Short mmCIF file of C-alpha atoms in Angstrom, two decimals:
data_model
loop_
_atom_site.label_atom_id
_atom_site.label_comp_id
_atom_site.label_asym_id
_atom_site.label_seq_id
_atom_site.Cartn_x
_atom_site.Cartn_y
_atom_site.Cartn_z
CA UNK A 268 85.43 77.83 75.95
CA UNK A 269 85.24 74.85 78.28
CA UNK A 270 86.62 71.52 77.11
CA UNK A 271 84.45 68.84 75.55
CA UNK A 272 82.97 66.69 78.29
CA UNK A 273 79.94 65.17 79.97
CA UNK A 274 77.76 68.28 79.68
CA UNK A 275 78.03 68.19 75.89
CA UNK A 276 77.19 64.48 75.81
CA UNK A 277 74.17 64.87 78.09
CA UNK A 278 72.99 67.92 76.15
CA UNK A 279 73.27 66.06 72.87
CA UNK A 280 71.33 63.18 74.40
CA UNK A 281 68.48 65.52 75.37
CA UNK A 282 68.32 66.77 71.77
CA UNK A 283 67.52 63.27 70.56
CA UNK A 284 64.99 62.73 73.33
CA UNK A 285 63.26 65.91 72.20
CA UNK A 286 63.16 64.70 68.60
CA UNK A 287 62.05 61.21 69.55
CA UNK A 288 59.02 62.19 71.59
CA UNK A 289 57.24 62.65 68.27
CA UNK A 290 59.50 60.66 65.94
CA UNK A 291 58.96 57.39 67.83
CA UNK A 292 55.30 58.20 68.49
CA UNK A 293 54.83 58.71 64.74
CA UNK A 294 56.92 55.67 63.76
CA UNK A 295 55.17 53.31 66.15
CA UNK A 296 51.62 54.63 66.53
CA UNK A 297 50.67 56.99 63.70
CA UNK A 298 49.60 54.11 61.46
CA UNK A 299 47.59 52.68 64.35
CA UNK A 300 46.00 56.11 64.88
CA UNK A 301 45.19 56.52 61.19
CA UNK A 302 43.79 53.01 60.69
CA UNK A 303 42.13 52.33 64.07
CA UNK A 304 40.98 55.82 65.11
CA UNK A 305 40.50 57.73 61.85
CA UNK A 306 39.50 54.65 59.82
CA UNK A 307 41.94 55.31 56.93
CA UNK A 308 42.94 52.26 54.87
CA UNK A 309 46.49 50.94 55.24
CA UNK A 310 47.41 51.45 51.58
CA UNK A 311 46.33 55.10 51.79
CA UNK A 312 48.64 55.63 54.76
CA UNK A 313 51.48 53.92 52.92
CA UNK A 314 50.98 56.24 49.95
CA UNK A 315 51.09 59.26 52.26
CA UNK A 316 54.44 58.18 53.69
CA UNK A 317 55.88 57.65 50.20
CA UNK A 318 54.64 61.04 48.94
CA UNK A 319 56.17 62.76 51.96
CA UNK A 320 59.58 61.32 51.16
CA UNK A 321 59.50 62.88 47.70
CA UNK A 322 58.88 66.23 49.39
CA UNK A 323 61.76 65.52 51.78
CA UNK A 324 64.12 65.12 48.82
CA UNK A 325 63.86 68.88 48.43
CA UNK A 326 63.40 70.09 52.01
CA UNK A 327 66.21 68.02 53.54
CA UNK A 328 68.87 69.02 51.02
CA UNK A 329 67.68 72.63 51.00
CA UNK A 330 68.03 72.80 54.78
CA UNK A 331 71.49 71.24 54.61
CA UNK A 332 72.64 73.84 52.09
CA UNK A 333 71.14 76.65 54.21
CA UNK A 334 73.08 75.44 57.26
CA UNK A 335 76.37 75.10 55.37
CA UNK A 336 75.98 78.57 53.85
CA UNK A 337 74.89 80.32 57.06
CA UNK A 338 77.22 82.71 58.86
CA UNK A 339 78.35 81.33 62.25
CA UNK A 340 76.97 83.31 65.19
CA UNK A 341 78.15 83.63 68.77
CA UNK A 342 76.33 80.40 69.68
CA UNK A 343 77.60 78.57 66.60
CA UNK A 344 76.33 77.60 63.17
CA UNK A 345 73.99 74.75 64.18
CA UNK A 346 72.75 75.51 67.73
CA UNK A 347 70.64 78.57 66.79
CA UNK A 348 68.32 76.40 64.71
CA UNK A 349 67.43 74.29 67.76
CA UNK A 350 66.32 77.45 69.56
CA UNK A 351 64.38 78.77 66.55
CA UNK A 352 62.51 75.62 65.55
CA UNK A 353 61.68 73.96 68.89
CA UNK A 354 58.21 75.49 69.29
CA UNK A 355 57.04 75.10 65.66
CA UNK A 356 58.00 71.40 65.50
CA UNK A 357 56.13 70.41 68.68
CA UNK A 358 52.99 72.36 67.66
CA UNK A 359 53.01 70.56 64.31
CA UNK A 360 53.44 67.26 66.15
CA UNK A 361 50.34 67.82 68.28
CA UNK A 362 48.24 68.68 65.22
CA UNK A 363 48.76 65.16 63.80
CA UNK A 364 46.90 63.46 66.68
CA UNK A 365 43.44 65.04 66.79
CA UNK A 366 40.82 62.25 67.20
CA UNK A 367 37.98 64.60 66.20
CA UNK A 368 39.27 64.36 62.60
CA UNK A 369 37.55 60.94 62.46
CA UNK A 370 34.24 62.81 62.06
CA UNK A 371 35.40 64.64 58.93
CA UNK A 372 34.18 63.56 55.48
CA UNK A 373 36.67 61.14 53.95
CA UNK A 374 38.05 63.70 51.47
CA UNK A 375 38.69 66.28 54.19
CA UNK A 376 40.16 63.55 56.35
CA UNK A 377 42.77 62.86 53.67
CA UNK A 378 43.53 66.59 53.40
CA UNK A 379 43.99 66.69 57.18
CA UNK A 380 46.45 63.79 57.34
CA UNK A 381 48.48 65.05 54.36
CA UNK A 382 48.76 68.66 55.56
CA UNK A 383 49.59 67.88 59.20
CA UNK A 384 52.04 65.07 58.43
CA UNK A 385 53.93 67.08 55.79
CA UNK A 386 54.00 70.17 58.02
CA UNK A 387 55.56 68.20 60.86
CA UNK A 388 57.91 65.85 59.01
CA UNK A 389 58.95 67.64 55.83
CA UNK A 390 59.11 71.20 57.15
CA UNK A 391 59.65 71.68 60.87
CA UNK A 392 61.26 68.36 61.83
CA UNK A 393 63.71 68.79 58.95
CA UNK A 394 64.51 72.34 60.06
CA UNK A 395 65.55 71.18 63.54
CA UNK A 396 66.92 67.69 62.87
CA UNK A 397 69.40 68.59 60.09
CA UNK A 398 71.24 71.20 62.21
CA UNK A 399 71.06 68.96 65.29
CA UNK A 400 72.58 65.98 63.51
CA UNK A 401 75.23 68.09 61.76
CA UNK A 402 76.27 69.65 65.07
CA UNK A 403 78.03 66.47 66.28
CA UNK A 404 81.05 67.06 64.05
CA UNK A 405 81.31 70.64 65.39
CA UNK A 406 81.17 69.70 69.08
CA UNK A 407 84.46 67.75 68.91
CA UNK A 408 86.87 66.46 66.27
CA UNK A 409 88.09 63.53 68.40
CA UNK A 410 86.92 60.13 66.98
CA UNK A 411 86.37 58.64 70.44
CA UNK A 412 84.54 61.78 71.57
CA UNK A 413 82.29 61.52 68.53
CA UNK A 414 81.63 57.88 69.38
CA UNK A 415 80.55 59.04 72.85
CA UNK A 416 78.19 61.59 71.28
CA UNK A 417 76.72 58.84 69.10
CA UNK A 418 76.32 56.62 72.16
CA UNK A 419 74.61 59.32 74.20
CA UNK A 420 72.36 60.14 71.26
CA UNK A 421 71.35 56.49 71.09
CA UNK A 422 70.75 56.48 74.85
CA UNK A 423 68.45 59.43 74.26
CA UNK A 424 66.62 57.46 71.61
CA UNK A 425 66.36 54.54 74.03
CA UNK A 426 64.90 56.75 76.76
CA UNK A 427 62.39 58.19 74.31
CA UNK A 428 61.65 54.67 73.12
CA UNK A 429 60.93 53.31 76.59
CA UNK A 430 58.73 56.27 77.52
CA UNK A 431 56.69 55.89 74.35
CA UNK A 432 57.07 52.25 73.33
CA UNK A 433 56.26 50.85 76.76
CA UNK A 434 54.16 53.65 78.24
CA UNK A 435 51.80 54.54 75.40
CA UNK A 436 50.34 51.00 74.94
CA UNK A 437 49.34 50.93 78.61
CA UNK A 438 47.42 54.18 78.15
CA UNK A 439 45.74 53.80 74.75
CA UNK A 440 44.81 50.08 74.92
CA UNK A 441 42.26 48.31 77.09
CA UNK A 442 40.23 45.06 77.02
CA UNK A 443 36.53 44.35 76.59
CA UNK A 444 34.57 41.72 78.54
CA UNK A 445 35.60 39.00 76.05
CA UNK A 446 39.31 39.81 76.43
CA UNK A 447 39.62 41.52 73.04
CA UNK A 448 41.97 44.48 72.92
CA UNK A 449 40.38 47.90 72.34
CA UNK A 450 41.99 51.22 71.46
CA UNK A 451 41.09 54.46 73.29
CA UNK A 452 41.53 56.96 70.48
CA UNK A 453 40.56 60.03 72.50
CA UNK A 454 43.71 59.65 74.60
CA UNK A 455 46.11 60.40 71.72
CA UNK A 456 45.67 64.19 71.88
CA UNK A 457 46.41 64.62 75.64
CA UNK A 458 49.46 62.37 75.19
CA UNK A 459 50.71 64.46 72.27
CA UNK A 460 50.34 67.67 74.30
CA UNK A 461 52.31 66.18 77.21
CA UNK A 462 55.04 65.01 74.83
CA UNK A 463 55.16 68.50 73.27
CA UNK A 464 55.90 70.11 76.65
CA UNK A 465 58.55 67.50 77.47
CA UNK A 466 60.15 67.93 74.03
CA UNK A 467 60.45 71.70 74.53
CA UNK A 468 62.26 71.13 77.83
CA UNK A 469 64.67 68.69 76.14
CA UNK A 470 65.43 71.09 73.29
CA UNK A 471 66.19 73.85 75.81
CA UNK A 472 68.62 71.55 77.66
CA UNK A 473 70.33 70.55 74.40
CA UNK A 474 70.84 74.17 73.42
CA UNK A 475 72.16 75.26 76.81
CA UNK A 476 74.52 72.31 77.48
CA UNK A 477 76.17 71.81 74.07
CA UNK A 478 78.98 73.94 72.63
CA UNK A 479 80.42 74.09 69.11
CA UNK A 480 84.23 73.95 69.13
CA UNK A 481 85.19 73.00 65.57
CA UNK A 482 84.73 76.32 63.77
CA UNK A 483 85.73 76.57 60.13
CA UNK A 484 86.58 79.98 58.65
CA UNK A 485 83.52 81.59 57.05
CA UNK A 486 84.29 82.45 53.45
CA UNK A 487 81.15 83.35 51.45
CA UNK A 488 83.21 83.54 48.24
CA UNK A 489 84.25 79.88 48.58
CA UNK A 490 80.93 78.12 48.15
CA UNK A 491 80.53 74.91 46.25
CA UNK A 492 77.39 74.36 44.21
CA UNK A 493 75.11 71.49 45.08
CA UNK A 494 76.01 69.76 41.80
CA UNK A 495 79.70 70.00 42.68
CA UNK A 496 78.98 68.65 46.16
CA UNK A 497 76.88 65.89 44.63
CA UNK A 498 79.72 64.83 42.35
CA UNK A 499 81.93 64.51 45.42
CA UNK A 500 79.29 62.43 47.19
CA UNK A 501 79.07 60.01 44.28
CA UNK A 502 82.81 59.39 44.71
CA UNK A 503 82.36 58.88 48.46
CA UNK A 504 82.07 55.11 48.75
CA UNK A 505 81.56 55.31 52.50
CA UNK A 506 78.53 57.61 52.08
CA UNK A 507 76.91 55.36 49.48
CA UNK A 508 77.47 52.27 51.63
CA UNK A 509 76.15 53.84 54.83
CA UNK A 510 73.11 55.18 52.95
CA UNK A 511 72.36 51.67 51.66
CA UNK A 512 72.85 50.21 55.14
CA UNK A 513 70.65 52.91 56.69
CA UNK A 514 67.78 52.30 54.28
CA UNK A 515 67.82 48.55 54.89
CA UNK A 516 68.31 48.95 58.64
CA UNK A 517 65.41 51.38 59.01
CA UNK A 518 63.27 49.19 56.80
CA UNK A 519 63.83 46.46 59.37
CA UNK A 520 63.55 48.55 62.55
CA UNK A 521 60.52 50.66 61.65
CA UNK A 522 58.59 47.95 59.84
CA UNK A 523 59.20 45.70 62.84
CA UNK A 524 58.06 48.41 65.26
CA UNK A 525 54.97 49.05 63.20
CA UNK A 526 54.11 45.38 62.73
CA UNK A 527 54.89 44.55 66.37
CA UNK A 528 51.96 46.73 67.43
CA UNK A 529 49.69 44.41 65.47
CA UNK A 530 51.69 41.30 66.45
CA UNK A 531 51.14 41.89 70.17
CA UNK A 532 47.55 43.09 69.65
CA UNK A 533 46.32 40.32 67.38
CA UNK A 534 48.77 37.38 67.66
CA UNK A 535 49.84 37.40 71.32
CA UNK A 536 46.88 39.53 72.58
CA UNK A 537 49.05 41.01 75.31
CA UNK A 538 49.58 44.71 75.84
CA UNK A 539 51.76 43.80 78.84
CA UNK A 540 54.19 41.90 76.61
CA UNK A 541 54.15 44.82 74.16
CA UNK A 542 55.21 47.12 76.97
CA UNK A 543 57.93 44.73 78.17
CA UNK A 544 59.27 44.40 74.60
CA UNK A 545 59.77 48.16 74.52
CA UNK A 546 61.54 48.08 77.89
CA UNK A 547 63.87 45.30 76.77
CA UNK A 548 64.86 47.26 73.67
CA UNK A 549 65.92 50.12 75.93
CA UNK A 550 67.71 47.69 78.26
CA UNK A 551 69.87 46.53 75.34
CA UNK A 552 70.99 50.09 74.66
CA UNK A 553 71.79 50.76 78.32
CA UNK A 554 73.69 47.47 78.65
CA UNK A 555 75.84 48.17 75.59
CA UNK A 556 76.35 51.92 76.10
CA UNK A 557 79.20 51.75 78.67
CA UNK A 558 81.23 49.52 76.33
CA UNK A 559 80.67 51.23 72.95
CA UNK A 560 83.60 53.67 73.14
CA UNK A 561 85.95 50.91 74.37
CA UNK A 562 84.80 48.55 71.62
CA UNK A 563 85.34 51.29 69.03
CA UNK A 564 88.79 52.12 70.37
CA UNK A 565 89.90 48.49 70.43
CA UNK A 566 88.12 46.89 67.45
CA UNK A 567 86.67 49.68 65.32
CA UNK A 568 83.12 50.71 64.42
CA UNK A 569 82.93 48.85 61.12
CA UNK A 570 84.46 45.66 62.45
CA UNK A 571 82.32 45.38 65.61
CA UNK A 572 79.05 46.39 63.93
CA UNK A 573 79.39 43.78 61.16
CA UNK A 574 79.63 40.90 63.63
CA UNK A 575 76.80 42.27 65.81
CA UNK A 576 74.33 42.64 62.92
CA UNK A 577 75.11 39.11 61.63
CA UNK A 578 74.16 37.85 65.10
CA UNK A 579 70.85 39.79 65.04
CA UNK A 580 69.98 38.27 61.67
CA UNK A 581 70.54 34.73 63.01
CA UNK A 582 68.23 35.36 65.99
CA UNK A 583 65.33 36.56 63.83
CA UNK A 584 65.74 33.64 61.42
CA UNK A 585 65.41 31.37 64.45
CA UNK A 586 62.26 33.19 65.57
CA UNK A 587 60.72 32.75 62.13
CA UNK A 588 61.38 29.01 62.15
CA UNK A 589 60.22 28.34 65.74
CA UNK A 590 56.77 30.07 65.42
CA UNK A 591 56.74 30.89 69.14
CA UNK A 592 53.32 31.08 70.83
CA UNK A 593 54.34 32.38 74.25
CA UNK A 594 54.79 36.20 74.25
CA UNK A 595 57.39 36.12 77.04
CA UNK A 596 59.63 33.60 75.25
CA UNK A 597 59.28 35.78 72.14
CA UNK A 598 60.37 38.82 74.18
CA UNK A 599 63.49 36.94 75.34
CA UNK A 600 64.58 36.19 71.77
CA UNK A 601 63.68 39.74 70.78
CA UNK A 602 66.05 40.95 73.50
CA UNK A 603 68.88 38.85 72.04
CA UNK A 604 68.22 40.18 68.55
CA UNK A 605 68.17 43.74 69.83
CA UNK A 606 71.57 43.20 71.46
CA UNK A 607 72.97 42.47 68.01
CA UNK A 608 71.36 45.41 66.21
CA UNK A 609 71.75 47.68 69.25
CA UNK A 610 75.51 48.05 68.94
CA UNK A 611 75.24 49.30 65.37
CA UNK A 612 72.48 51.72 66.43
CA UNK A 613 74.70 53.06 69.21
CA UNK A 614 77.51 53.77 66.75
CA UNK A 615 75.57 54.84 63.65
CA UNK A 616 75.90 58.59 64.22
CA UNK A 617 79.67 58.26 64.69
CA UNK A 618 79.74 56.53 61.30
CA UNK A 619 78.28 59.73 59.79
CA UNK A 620 80.97 61.99 61.25
CA UNK A 621 83.58 59.65 59.76
CA UNK A 622 81.81 59.90 56.40
CA UNK A 623 81.81 63.72 56.62
CA UNK A 624 85.56 63.65 57.29
CA UNK A 625 86.13 61.32 54.33
CA UNK A 626 84.18 63.70 52.08
CA UNK A 627 86.51 66.52 53.12
CA UNK A 628 89.54 64.36 52.35
CA UNK A 629 88.16 63.56 48.88
CA UNK A 630 86.99 67.04 47.87
CA UNK A 631 88.78 69.53 50.13
CA UNK A 632 85.41 71.06 51.12
CA UNK A 633 83.67 70.79 54.49
CA UNK A 634 79.94 70.16 53.96
CA UNK A 635 78.56 68.88 57.26
CA UNK A 636 74.99 70.05 56.69
CA UNK A 637 74.72 68.83 53.11
CA UNK A 638 76.18 65.39 53.86
CA UNK A 639 73.97 64.97 56.91
CA UNK A 640 70.93 66.15 54.92
CA UNK A 641 71.56 63.57 52.20
CA UNK A 642 71.97 60.89 54.84
CA UNK A 643 68.86 62.12 56.67
CA UNK A 644 66.90 61.90 53.43
CA UNK A 645 68.14 58.33 52.98
CA UNK A 646 66.89 57.51 56.47
CA UNK A 647 63.53 58.97 55.59
CA UNK A 648 63.45 56.78 52.49
CA UNK A 649 63.88 53.84 54.84
CA UNK A 650 61.10 55.21 57.04
CA UNK A 651 58.83 55.69 54.04
CA UNK A 652 59.50 52.22 52.73
CA UNK A 653 58.86 50.80 56.19
CA UNK A 654 55.66 52.77 56.64
CA UNK A 655 54.51 52.22 53.08
CA UNK A 656 55.34 48.52 53.03
CA UNK A 657 53.79 48.20 56.47
CA UNK A 658 50.52 49.59 55.19
CA UNK A 659 50.63 47.55 51.99
CA UNK A 660 51.67 44.42 53.89
CA UNK A 661 48.66 44.73 56.18
CA UNK A 662 46.41 44.96 53.14
CA UNK A 663 48.12 42.09 51.30
CA UNK A 664 47.90 39.71 54.23
CA UNK A 665 44.19 40.47 54.55
CA UNK A 666 44.21 42.71 57.64
CA UNK A 667 40.88 44.52 58.10
CA UNK A 668 41.27 48.21 59.03
CA UNK A 669 38.27 49.54 60.90
CA UNK A 670 37.31 51.85 63.73
CA UNK A 671 35.40 48.85 65.07
CA UNK A 672 37.37 46.26 67.06
CA UNK A 673 37.37 43.35 64.61
CA UNK A 674 38.90 39.97 65.44
CA UNK A 675 41.29 39.11 62.61
CA UNK A 676 41.18 35.72 60.86
CA UNK A 677 43.70 33.08 62.12
CA UNK A 678 45.59 32.98 58.82
CA UNK A 679 45.96 36.78 58.89
CA UNK A 680 47.35 36.63 62.43
CA UNK A 681 49.84 33.96 61.37
CA UNK A 682 51.01 36.13 58.48
CA UNK A 683 51.60 39.03 60.87
CA UNK A 684 54.04 36.81 62.80
CA UNK A 685 55.83 35.79 59.60
CA UNK A 686 56.31 39.37 58.41
CA UNK A 687 57.46 40.52 61.87
CA UNK A 688 60.29 37.96 61.98
CA UNK A 689 61.49 37.18 58.45
CA UNK A 690 61.80 40.83 57.37
CA UNK A 691 64.33 41.80 60.10
CA UNK A 692 66.18 38.50 59.57
CA UNK A 693 66.77 39.23 55.89
CA UNK A 694 67.38 42.97 56.37
CA UNK A 695 70.00 42.53 59.11
CA UNK A 696 71.83 39.99 56.95
CA UNK A 697 71.97 42.49 54.08
CA UNK A 698 73.23 45.26 56.41
CA UNK A 699 76.00 43.00 57.69
CA UNK A 700 77.10 42.24 54.12
CA UNK A 701 77.18 45.97 53.28
CA UNK A 702 79.32 46.82 56.31
CA UNK A 703 81.70 43.94 55.71
CA UNK A 704 82.30 44.21 51.97
CA UNK A 705 81.28 47.72 50.85
CA UNK A 706 81.83 50.24 53.65
CA UNK A 707 85.56 51.19 53.46
CA UNK A 708 86.23 53.13 56.68
CA UNK A 709 88.01 50.65 58.88
CA UNK A 710 89.57 51.68 62.18
CA UNK A 711 92.90 52.31 60.45
CA UNK A 712 91.35 54.39 57.65
CA UNK A 713 89.45 56.62 60.09
CA UNK A 714 92.67 57.57 61.87
CA UNK A 715 94.43 58.22 58.56
CA UNK A 716 91.63 60.60 57.52
CA UNK A 717 91.87 62.47 60.82
CA UNK A 718 95.57 63.09 60.31
CA UNK A 719 95.05 64.28 56.74
CA UNK A 720 92.35 66.75 57.81
CA UNK A 721 94.56 68.20 60.52
CA UNK A 722 97.32 68.78 57.97
CA UNK A 723 94.83 70.39 55.55
CA UNK A 724 93.55 72.79 58.22
CA UNK A 725 97.07 73.68 59.33
CA UNK A 726 98.08 74.55 55.76
CA UNK A 727 94.93 76.68 55.32
CA UNK A 728 95.51 78.38 58.67
#
């Protein structure tokens, strides 16, 4: 087998691009589609997202256990799932964005959004994302190599983000004669079909370019029960800390992304600035990417990320206080804040491989799929809270959801700005505290764990 190198990194990047064609579209625009095109109230959408996360509690962990218990094949333990689930997940993604559902009776409309969203997110996305995320620890066991995989995965997310975050607003929004922003709901379905084709191409590239090198002996008689694995996870301080950080981080990121759609529509009234904001977020990732491995090697993931997230918190507190009126000045400060949070986002997946290693040190069992599934479920909790709170926040601040293009009251628009800035400020501050005082895997500890695992595998071999 060829050595770990650029092909693996690029292939892993394409896997995240494939996931993000629909993940980012759903995170950023599904609430807009439901409220503006289908005419569903914000609190109903929030309830849907929360219900889906309860379903994910079972589907995520079940998929993780299936992956850990599966017999490795010639193409590995994780890669086959990418090949199997690529087509089902993109078909389910397209089914969520059918504008004709707006003509359904309200009861059938609710059935439609529940069935299609759960089919995509809780079934098929889980079945491809859990193996994909778990595969990182099987591609290489080198800490710096895993940091590179995390970086390339984040670059993939950035590419998906710029294609969707900056491109979609230019396609689905327009202006009327009075300068009010309108939404072109019929364009969602053609966009979803295009993204489905592009996602299939990305999944094929991920499968063909990546290779699994870290192969553990398959011993069906040595299987730990989920309860036994769960007891080990409760002892894993690094897992608990990173789960807490992930929930708070995603609460900030996804709630901000969701609210920013309304911020730029109703407060700044500028789809151009909305597009530029998406481009700047990608620019932050690309600027930081070449330095992430060097920063990790010299300073450490925990140490560098703590400082960066503290900086992001300070920027958003400043935005909240200044009440900026100019969208371009706002975009500049948003760029600075994204630089702070961007470093942590680049490294987050390398944190998970360190956590998986620490679990093996604690328990003696290797449970990549189960650990990643638990972490994935935690991320979905963050997504649900962001989506749910986003919907409830819109209702609480008095936002009027309608298929008609209603001009929101000035006090409602002002509240949108407040939510969009103070929430990330507080959330990033909490994340920084978690990384600094709770998460235990410093640079030194990560290297100690690597050495212990090598000795364990040598004794077993």
